[in-house]
PDB file of C-alpha atoms and ligand atoms in Angstrom:
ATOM      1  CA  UNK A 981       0.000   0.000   0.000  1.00 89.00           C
ATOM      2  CA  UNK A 982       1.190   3.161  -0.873  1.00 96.00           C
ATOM      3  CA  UNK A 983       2.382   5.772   2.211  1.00 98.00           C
ATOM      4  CA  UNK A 984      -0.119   7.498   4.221  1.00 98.00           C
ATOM      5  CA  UNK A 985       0.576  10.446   5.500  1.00 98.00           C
ATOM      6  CA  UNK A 986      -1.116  13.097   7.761  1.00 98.00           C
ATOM      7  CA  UNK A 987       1.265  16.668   7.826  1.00 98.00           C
ATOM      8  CA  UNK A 988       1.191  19.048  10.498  1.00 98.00           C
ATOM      9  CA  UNK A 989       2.172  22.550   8.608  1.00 98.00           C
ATOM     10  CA  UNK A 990       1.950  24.959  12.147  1.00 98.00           C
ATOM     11  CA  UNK A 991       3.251  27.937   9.470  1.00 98.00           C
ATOM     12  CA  UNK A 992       4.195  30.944  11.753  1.00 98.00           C
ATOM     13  CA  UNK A 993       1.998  30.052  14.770  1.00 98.00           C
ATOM     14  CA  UNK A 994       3.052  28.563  18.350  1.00 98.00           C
ATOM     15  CA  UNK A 995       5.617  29.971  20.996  1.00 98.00           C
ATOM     16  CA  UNK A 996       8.009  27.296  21.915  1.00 98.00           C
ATOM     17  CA  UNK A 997       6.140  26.536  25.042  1.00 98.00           C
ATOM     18  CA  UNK A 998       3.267  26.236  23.296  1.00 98.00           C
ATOM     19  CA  UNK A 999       4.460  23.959  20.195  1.00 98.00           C
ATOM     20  CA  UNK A1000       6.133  21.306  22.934  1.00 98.00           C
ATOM     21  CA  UNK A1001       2.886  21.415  24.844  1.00 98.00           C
ATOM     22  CA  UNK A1002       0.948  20.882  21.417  1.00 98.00           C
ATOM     23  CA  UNK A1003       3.366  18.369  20.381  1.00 98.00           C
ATOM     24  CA  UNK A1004       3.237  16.507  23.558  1.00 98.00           C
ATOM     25  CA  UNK A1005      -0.978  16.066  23.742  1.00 98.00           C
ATOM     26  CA  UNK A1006      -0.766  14.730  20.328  1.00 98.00           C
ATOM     27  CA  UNK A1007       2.001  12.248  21.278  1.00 98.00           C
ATOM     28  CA  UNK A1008      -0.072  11.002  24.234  1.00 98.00           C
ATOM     29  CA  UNK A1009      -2.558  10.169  22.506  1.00 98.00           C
ATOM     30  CA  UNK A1010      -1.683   9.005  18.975  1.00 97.00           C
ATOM     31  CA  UNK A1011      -2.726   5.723  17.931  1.00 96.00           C
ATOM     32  CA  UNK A1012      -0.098   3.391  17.194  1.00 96.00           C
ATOM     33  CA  UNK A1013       0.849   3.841  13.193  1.00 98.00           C
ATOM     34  CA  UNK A1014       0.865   0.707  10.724  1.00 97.00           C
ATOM     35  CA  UNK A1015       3.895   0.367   8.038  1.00 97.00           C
ATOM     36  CA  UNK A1016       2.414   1.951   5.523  1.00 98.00           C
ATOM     37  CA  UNK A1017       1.487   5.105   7.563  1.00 98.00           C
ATOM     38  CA  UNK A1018       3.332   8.074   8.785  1.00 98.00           C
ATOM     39  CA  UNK A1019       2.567  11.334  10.337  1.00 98.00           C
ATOM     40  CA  UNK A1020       4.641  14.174   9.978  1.00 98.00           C
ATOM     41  CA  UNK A1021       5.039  18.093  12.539  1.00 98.00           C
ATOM     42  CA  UNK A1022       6.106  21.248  10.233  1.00 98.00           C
ATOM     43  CA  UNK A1023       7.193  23.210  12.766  1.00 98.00           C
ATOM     44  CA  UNK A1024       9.401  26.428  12.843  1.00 98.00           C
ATOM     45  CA  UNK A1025      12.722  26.490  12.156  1.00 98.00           C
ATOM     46  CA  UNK A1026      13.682  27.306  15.988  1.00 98.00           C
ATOM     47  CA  UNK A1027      11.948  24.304  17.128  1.00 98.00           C
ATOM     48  CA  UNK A1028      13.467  21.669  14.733  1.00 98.00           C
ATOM     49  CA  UNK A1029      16.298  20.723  16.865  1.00 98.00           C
ATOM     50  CA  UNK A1030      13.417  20.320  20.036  1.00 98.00           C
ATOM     51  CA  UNK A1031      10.825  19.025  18.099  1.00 98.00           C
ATOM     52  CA  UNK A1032      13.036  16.237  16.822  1.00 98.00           C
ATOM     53  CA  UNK A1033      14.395  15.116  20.315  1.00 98.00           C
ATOM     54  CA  UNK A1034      10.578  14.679  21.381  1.00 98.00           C
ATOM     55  CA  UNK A1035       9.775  12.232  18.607  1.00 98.00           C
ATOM     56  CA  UNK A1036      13.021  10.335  18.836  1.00 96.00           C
ATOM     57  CA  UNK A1037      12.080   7.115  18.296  1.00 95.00           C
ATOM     58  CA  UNK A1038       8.856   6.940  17.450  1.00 97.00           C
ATOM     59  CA  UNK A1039       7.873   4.910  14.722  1.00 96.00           C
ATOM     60  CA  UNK A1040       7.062   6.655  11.804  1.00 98.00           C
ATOM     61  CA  UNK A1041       6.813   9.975  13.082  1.00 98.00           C
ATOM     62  CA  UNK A1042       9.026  12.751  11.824  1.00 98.00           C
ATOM     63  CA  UNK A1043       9.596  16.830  12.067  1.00 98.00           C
ATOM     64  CA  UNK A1044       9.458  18.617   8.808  1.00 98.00           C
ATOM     65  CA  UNK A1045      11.150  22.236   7.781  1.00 98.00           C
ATOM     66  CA  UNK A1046       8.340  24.440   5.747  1.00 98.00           C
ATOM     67  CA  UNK A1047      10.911  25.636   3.919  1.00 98.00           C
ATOM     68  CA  UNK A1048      14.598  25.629   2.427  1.00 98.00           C
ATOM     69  CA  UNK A1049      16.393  27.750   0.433  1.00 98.00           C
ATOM     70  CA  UNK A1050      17.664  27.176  -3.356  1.00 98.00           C
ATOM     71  CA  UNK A1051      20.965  27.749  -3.156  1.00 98.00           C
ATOM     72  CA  UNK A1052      23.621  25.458  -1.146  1.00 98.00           C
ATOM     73  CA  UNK A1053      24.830  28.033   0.453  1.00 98.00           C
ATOM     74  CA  UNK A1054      26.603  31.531   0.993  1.00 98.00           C
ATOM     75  CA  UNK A1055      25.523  35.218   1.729  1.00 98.00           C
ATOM     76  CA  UNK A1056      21.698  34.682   1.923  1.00 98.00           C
ATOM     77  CA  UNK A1057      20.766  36.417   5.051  1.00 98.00           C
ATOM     78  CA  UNK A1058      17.645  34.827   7.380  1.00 97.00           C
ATOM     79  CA  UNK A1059      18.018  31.311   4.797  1.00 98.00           C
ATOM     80  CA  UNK A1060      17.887  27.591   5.700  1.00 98.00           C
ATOM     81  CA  UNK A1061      20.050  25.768   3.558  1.00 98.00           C
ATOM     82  CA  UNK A1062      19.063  22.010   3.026  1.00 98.00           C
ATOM     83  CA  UNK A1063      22.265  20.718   4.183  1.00 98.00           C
ATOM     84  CA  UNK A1064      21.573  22.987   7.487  1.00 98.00           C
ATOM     85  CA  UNK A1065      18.466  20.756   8.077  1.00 98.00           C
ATOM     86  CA  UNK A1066      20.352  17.443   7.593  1.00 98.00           C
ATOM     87  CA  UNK A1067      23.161  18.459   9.922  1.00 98.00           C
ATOM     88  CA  UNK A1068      20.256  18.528  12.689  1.00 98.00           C
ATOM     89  CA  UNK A1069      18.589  14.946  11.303  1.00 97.00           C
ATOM     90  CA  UNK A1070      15.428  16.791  10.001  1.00 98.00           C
ATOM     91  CA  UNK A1071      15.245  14.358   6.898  1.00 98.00           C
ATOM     92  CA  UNK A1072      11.991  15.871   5.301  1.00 98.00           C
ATOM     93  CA  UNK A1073      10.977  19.520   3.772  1.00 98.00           C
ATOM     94  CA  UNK A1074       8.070  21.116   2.454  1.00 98.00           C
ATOM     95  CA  UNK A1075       8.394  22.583  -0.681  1.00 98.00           C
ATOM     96  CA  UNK A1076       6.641  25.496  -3.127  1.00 98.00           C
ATOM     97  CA  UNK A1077       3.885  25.664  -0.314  1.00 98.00           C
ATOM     98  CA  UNK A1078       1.027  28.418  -1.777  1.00 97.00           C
ATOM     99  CA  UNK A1079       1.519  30.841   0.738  1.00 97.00           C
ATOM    100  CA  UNK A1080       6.018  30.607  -0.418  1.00 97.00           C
ATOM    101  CA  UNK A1081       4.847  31.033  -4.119  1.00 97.00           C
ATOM    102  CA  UNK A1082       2.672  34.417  -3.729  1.00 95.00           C
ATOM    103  CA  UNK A1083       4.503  35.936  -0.754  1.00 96.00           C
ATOM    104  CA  UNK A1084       7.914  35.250  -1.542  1.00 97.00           C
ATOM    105  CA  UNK A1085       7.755  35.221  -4.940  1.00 96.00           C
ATOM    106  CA  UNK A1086       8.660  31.460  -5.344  1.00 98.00           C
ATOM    107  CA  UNK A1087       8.390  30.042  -8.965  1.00 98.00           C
ATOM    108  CA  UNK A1088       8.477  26.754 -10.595  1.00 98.00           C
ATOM    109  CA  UNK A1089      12.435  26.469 -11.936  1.00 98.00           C
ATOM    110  CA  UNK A1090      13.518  27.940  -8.104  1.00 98.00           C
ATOM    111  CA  UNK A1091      11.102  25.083  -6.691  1.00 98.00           C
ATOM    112  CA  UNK A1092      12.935  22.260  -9.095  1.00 98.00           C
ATOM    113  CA  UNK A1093      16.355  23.699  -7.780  1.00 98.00           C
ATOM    114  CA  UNK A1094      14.958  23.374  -4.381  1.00 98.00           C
ATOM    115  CA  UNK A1095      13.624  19.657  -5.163  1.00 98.00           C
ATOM    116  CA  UNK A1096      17.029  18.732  -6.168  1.00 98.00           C
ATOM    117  CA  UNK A1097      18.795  19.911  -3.078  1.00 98.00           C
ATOM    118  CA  UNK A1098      16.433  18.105  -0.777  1.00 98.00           C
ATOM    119  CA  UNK A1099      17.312  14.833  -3.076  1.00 98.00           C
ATOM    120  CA  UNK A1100      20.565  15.448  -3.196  1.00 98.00           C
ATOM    121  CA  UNK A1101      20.860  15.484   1.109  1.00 98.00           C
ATOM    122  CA  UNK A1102      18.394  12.861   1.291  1.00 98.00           C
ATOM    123  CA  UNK A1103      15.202  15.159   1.985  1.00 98.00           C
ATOM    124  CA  UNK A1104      11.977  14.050   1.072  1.00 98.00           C
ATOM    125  CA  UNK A1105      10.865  16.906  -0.905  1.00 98.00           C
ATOM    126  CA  UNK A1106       6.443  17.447   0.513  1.00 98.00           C
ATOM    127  CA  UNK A1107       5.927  19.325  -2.994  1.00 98.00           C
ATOM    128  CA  UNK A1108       3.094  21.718  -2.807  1.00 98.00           C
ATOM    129  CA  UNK A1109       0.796  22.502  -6.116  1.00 98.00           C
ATOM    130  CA  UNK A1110      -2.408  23.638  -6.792  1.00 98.00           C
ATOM    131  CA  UNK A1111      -4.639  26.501  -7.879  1.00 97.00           C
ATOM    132  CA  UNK A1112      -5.604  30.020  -7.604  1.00 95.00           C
ATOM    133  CA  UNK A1113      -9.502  30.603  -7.438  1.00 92.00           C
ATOM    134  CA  UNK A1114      -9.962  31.997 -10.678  1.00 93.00           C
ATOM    135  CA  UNK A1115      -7.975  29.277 -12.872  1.00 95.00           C
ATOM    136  CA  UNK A1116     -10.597  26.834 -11.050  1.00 94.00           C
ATOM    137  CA  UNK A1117     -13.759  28.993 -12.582  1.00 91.00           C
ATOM    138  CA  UNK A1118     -12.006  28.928 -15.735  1.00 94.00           C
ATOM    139  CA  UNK A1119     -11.944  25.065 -15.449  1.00 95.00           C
ATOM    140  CA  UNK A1120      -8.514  25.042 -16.109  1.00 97.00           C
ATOM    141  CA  UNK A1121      -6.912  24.047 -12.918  1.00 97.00           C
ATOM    142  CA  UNK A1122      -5.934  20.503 -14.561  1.00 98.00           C
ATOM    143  CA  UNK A1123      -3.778  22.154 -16.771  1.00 98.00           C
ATOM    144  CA  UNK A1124      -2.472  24.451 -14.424  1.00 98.00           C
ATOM    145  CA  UNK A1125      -1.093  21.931 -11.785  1.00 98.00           C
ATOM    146  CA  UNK A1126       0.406  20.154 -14.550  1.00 98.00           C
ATOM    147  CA  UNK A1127       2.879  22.918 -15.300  1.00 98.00           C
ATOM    148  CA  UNK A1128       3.829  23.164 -12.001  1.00 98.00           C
ATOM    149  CA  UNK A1129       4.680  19.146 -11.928  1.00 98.00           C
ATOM    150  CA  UNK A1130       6.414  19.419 -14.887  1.00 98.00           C
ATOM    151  CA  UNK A1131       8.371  22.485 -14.401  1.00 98.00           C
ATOM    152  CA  UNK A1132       9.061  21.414 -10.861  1.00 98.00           C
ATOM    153  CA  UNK A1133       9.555  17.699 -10.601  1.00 98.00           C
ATOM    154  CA  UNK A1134       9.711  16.174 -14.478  1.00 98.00           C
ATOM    155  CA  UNK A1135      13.298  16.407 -14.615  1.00 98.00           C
ATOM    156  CA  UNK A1136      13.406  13.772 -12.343  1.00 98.00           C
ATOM    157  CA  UNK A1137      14.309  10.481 -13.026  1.00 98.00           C
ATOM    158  CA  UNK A1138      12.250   7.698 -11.763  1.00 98.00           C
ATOM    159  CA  UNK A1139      14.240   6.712  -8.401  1.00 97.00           C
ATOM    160  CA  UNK A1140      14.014  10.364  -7.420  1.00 98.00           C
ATOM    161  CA  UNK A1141      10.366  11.125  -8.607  1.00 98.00           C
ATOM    162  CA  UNK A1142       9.701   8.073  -6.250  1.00 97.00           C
ATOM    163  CA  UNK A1143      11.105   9.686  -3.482  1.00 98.00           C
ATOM    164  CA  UNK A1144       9.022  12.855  -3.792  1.00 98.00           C
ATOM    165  CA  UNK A1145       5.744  12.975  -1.724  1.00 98.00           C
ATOM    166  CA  UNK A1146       3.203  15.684  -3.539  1.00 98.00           C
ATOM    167  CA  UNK A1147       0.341  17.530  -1.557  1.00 98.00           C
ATOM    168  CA  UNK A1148      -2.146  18.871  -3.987  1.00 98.00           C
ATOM    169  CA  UNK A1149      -3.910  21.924  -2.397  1.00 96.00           C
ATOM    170  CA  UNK A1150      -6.250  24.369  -3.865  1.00 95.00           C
ATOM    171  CA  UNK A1151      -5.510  27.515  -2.721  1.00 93.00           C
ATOM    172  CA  UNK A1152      -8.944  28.974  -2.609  1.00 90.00           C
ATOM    173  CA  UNK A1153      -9.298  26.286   0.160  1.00 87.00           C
ATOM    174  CA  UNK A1154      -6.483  26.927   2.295  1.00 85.00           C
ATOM    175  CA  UNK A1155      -7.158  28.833   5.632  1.00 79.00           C
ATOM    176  CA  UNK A1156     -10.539  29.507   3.846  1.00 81.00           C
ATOM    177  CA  UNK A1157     -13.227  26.887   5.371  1.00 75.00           C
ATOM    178  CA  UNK A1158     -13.924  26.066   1.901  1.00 77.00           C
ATOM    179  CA  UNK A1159     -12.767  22.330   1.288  1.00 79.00           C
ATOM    180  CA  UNK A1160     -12.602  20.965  -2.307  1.00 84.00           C
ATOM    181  CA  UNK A1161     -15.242  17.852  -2.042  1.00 90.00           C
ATOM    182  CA  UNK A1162     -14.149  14.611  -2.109  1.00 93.00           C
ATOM    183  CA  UNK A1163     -15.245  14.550  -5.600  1.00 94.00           C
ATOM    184  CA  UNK A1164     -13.229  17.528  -6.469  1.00 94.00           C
ATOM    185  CA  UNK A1165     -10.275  16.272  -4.531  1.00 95.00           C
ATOM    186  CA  UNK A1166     -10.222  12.926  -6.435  1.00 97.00           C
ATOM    187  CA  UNK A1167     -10.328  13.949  -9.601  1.00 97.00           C
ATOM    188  CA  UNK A1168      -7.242  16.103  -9.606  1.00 98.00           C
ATOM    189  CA  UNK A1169      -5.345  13.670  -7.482  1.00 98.00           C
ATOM    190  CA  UNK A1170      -6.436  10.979 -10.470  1.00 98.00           C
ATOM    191  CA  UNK A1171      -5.478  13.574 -12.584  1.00 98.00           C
ATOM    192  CA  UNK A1172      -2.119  14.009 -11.525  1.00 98.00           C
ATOM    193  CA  UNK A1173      -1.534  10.079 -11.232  1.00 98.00           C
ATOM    194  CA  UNK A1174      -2.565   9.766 -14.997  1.00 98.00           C
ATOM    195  CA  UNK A1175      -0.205  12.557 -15.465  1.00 98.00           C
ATOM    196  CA  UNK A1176       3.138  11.177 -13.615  1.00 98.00           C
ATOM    197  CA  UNK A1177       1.936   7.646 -15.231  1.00 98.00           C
ATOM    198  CA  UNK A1178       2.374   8.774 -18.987  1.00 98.00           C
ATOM    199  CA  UNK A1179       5.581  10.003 -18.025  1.00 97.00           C
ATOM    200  CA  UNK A1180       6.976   7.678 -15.783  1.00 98.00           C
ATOM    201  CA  UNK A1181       4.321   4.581 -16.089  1.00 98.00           C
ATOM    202  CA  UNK A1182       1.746   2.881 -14.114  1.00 97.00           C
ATOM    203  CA  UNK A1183       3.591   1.595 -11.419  1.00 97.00           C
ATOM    204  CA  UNK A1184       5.624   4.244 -10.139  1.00 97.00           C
ATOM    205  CA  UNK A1185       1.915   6.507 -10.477  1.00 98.00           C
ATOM    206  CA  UNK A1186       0.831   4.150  -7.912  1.00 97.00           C
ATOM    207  CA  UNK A1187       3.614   4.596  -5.889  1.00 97.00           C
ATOM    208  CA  UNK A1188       3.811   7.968  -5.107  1.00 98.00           C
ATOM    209  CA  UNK A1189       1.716   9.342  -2.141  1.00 98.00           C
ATOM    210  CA  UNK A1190      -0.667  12.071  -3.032  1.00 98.00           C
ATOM    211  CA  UNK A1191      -1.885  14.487  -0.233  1.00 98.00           C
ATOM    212  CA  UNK A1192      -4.713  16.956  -0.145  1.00 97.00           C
ATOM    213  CA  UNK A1193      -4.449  20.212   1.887  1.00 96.00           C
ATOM    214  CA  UNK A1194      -6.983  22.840   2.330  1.00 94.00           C
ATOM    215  CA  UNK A1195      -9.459  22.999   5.696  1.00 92.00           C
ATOM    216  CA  UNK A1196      -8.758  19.382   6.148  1.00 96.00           C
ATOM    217  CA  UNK A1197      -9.802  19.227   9.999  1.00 96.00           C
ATOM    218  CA  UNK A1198     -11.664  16.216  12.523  1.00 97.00           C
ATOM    219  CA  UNK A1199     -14.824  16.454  10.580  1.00 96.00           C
ATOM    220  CA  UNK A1200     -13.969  15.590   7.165  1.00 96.00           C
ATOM    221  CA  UNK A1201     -10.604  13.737   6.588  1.00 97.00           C
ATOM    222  CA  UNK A1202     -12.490  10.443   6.691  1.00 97.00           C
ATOM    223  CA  UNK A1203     -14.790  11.139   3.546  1.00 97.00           C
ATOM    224  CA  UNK A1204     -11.571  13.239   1.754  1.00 97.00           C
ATOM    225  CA  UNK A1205      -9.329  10.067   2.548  1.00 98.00           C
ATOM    226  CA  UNK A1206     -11.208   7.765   1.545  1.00 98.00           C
ATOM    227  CA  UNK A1207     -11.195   8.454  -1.685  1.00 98.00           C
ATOM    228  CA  UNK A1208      -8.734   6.216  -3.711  1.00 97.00           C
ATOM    229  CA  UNK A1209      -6.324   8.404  -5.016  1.00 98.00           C
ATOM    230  CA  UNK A1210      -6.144  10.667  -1.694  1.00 98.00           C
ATOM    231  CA  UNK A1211      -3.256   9.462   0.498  1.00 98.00           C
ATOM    232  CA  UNK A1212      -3.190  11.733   3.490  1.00 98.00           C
ATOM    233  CA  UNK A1213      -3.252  15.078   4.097  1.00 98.00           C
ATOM    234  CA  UNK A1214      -1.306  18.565   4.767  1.00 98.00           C
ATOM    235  CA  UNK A1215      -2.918  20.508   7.724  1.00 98.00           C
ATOM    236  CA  UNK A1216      -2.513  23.934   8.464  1.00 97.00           C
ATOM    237  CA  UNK A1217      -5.256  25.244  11.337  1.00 96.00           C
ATOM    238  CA  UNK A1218      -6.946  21.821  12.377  1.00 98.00           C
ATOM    239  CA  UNK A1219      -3.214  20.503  13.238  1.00 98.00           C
ATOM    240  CA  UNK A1220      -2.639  23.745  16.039  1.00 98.00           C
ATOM    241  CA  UNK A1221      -5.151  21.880  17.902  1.00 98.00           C
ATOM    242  CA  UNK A1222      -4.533  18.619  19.408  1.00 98.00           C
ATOM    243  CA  UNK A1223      -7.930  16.602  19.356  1.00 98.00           C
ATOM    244  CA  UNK A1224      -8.612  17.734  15.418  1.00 98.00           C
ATOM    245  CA  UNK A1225      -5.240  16.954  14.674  1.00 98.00           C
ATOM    246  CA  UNK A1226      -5.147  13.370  16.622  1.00 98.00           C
ATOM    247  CA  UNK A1227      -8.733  12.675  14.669  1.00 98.00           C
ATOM    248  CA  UNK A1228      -7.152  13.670  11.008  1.00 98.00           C
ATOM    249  CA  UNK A1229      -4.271  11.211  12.021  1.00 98.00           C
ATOM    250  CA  UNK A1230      -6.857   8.457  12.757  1.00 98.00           C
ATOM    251  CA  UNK A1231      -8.449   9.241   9.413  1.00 98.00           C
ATOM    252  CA  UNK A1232      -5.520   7.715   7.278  1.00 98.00           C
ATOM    253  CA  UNK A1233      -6.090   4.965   5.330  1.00 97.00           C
TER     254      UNK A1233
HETATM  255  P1  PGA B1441      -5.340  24.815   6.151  1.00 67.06           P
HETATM  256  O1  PGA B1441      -3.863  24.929   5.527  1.00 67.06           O
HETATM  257  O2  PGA B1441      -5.498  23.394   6.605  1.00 67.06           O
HETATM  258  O3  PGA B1441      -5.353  25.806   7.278  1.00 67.06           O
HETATM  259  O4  PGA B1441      -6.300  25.170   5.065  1.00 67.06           O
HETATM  260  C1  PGA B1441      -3.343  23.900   4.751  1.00 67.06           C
HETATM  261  C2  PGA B1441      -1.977  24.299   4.260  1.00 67.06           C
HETATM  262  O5  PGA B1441      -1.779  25.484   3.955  1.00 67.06           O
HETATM  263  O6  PGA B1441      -1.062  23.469   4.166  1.00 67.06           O
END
């Protein structure tokens, strides 16, 4: 079975005190995870090093940077490099997130370069696409997300594309209360499936994990993961909160 996955993405919320605390209710409570399941913190930079030592051990639960820069290294003031994050053991990043691509200007060839530095210091890239509002009243939010997958990850060669876990997420439904509908959140995940398959074939389209973010919370990742080509999710405001977060974890396949 391909990877489940439910991602915590705090973004810029939580004091320290406040992130172990949050960390620490989830922990005591999390079911136990299968093989084939994993659950994954984003938490600030500052807290890496923290967050890490509390889920030392654990199986299959790992701290994730938000961000990294593009560039290996060198005069880049207030920047993460990747091999930064793999000096402390943080072995997975989130990548070309919506909120990185309009505030900070991110685009598609930066988010490839970024892609291949995680790779390259044995990251797992979380690769963020997905569409404005008005491409999606258009109807032509299929062909947008494919752009971003091929300007961003299509390079890659199989091994590596296998490595890369993508979280589709509408922007219009991130942060918003608006979710897409299961419906609406299958058929692009389908979509992008059929789209890695004619490139890279059937098998390794079943292989990759596929995640949906966007006002996933307690009462609806069971009907969004349940649908067959939804692996998981990325969480933004249900995962500051322990019990929603604990109930999206017991949501994965
Ligand atoms: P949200 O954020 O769950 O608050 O909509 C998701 C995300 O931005 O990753």
């Amino acid at each position: 079975m391909r990877k489940q996955i439910a991602a915590a993405n705090w973004k810029m919320n939580k004091t320290l005190s406040e992130g172990k605390q949050l960390l620490n209710d989830i922990l005591t409570s999390i079911p136990s995870l299968s093989d084939h399941q994993e659950v994954l913190f984003s938490v600030p930079f500052p807290y890496l090093i923290q967050a890490n030592e509390i889920v030392a051990g654990k199986k299959n639960i790992h701290i994730a940077a938000q961000n990294c820069h593009h560039k290996t290294s060198g005069a880049f003031t207030g920047e993460v490099s990747v091999d930064m994050l793999t000096s402390i053991g943080v072995a997975h990043c989130i990548v070309g997130h919506s909120e990185r691509r309009e505030y900070f200007a991110e685009s598609n060839a930066m988010l490839a370069d970024k892609v291949n530095l995680c790779l390259s210091a044995s990251i797992t890239p979380i690769f963020c696409c997905g569409e404005p509002l008005s491409i999606r009243e258009q109807g032509s939010q299929n062909n947008f997300v494919e752009v971003q997958l091929n300007e961003s990850l299509f390079h890659l060669n199989a091994e590596d594309l296998k490595k890369v876990v993508i979280a589709y997420e509408p922007i219009w439904a991130i942060g918003t209360g608006k979710t897409a509908s299961s419906e609406q959140a299958q058929e692009m995940h389908a979509h992008i499936r059929a789209v890695i398959a004619s490139k890279y074939g059937n098998d390794l389209a079943n292989d990759v994990s596929v995640l949906y973010g966007g006002s996933v919370k307690a009462s609806n990742a069971k009907e969004i993961f349940s649908q067959p080509d939804v692996d998981g999710g990325l969480v933004g405001g249900a995962s500051l909160i322990a019990d929603e977060f604990l109930a999206v974890i017991k949501a994965l396949k």
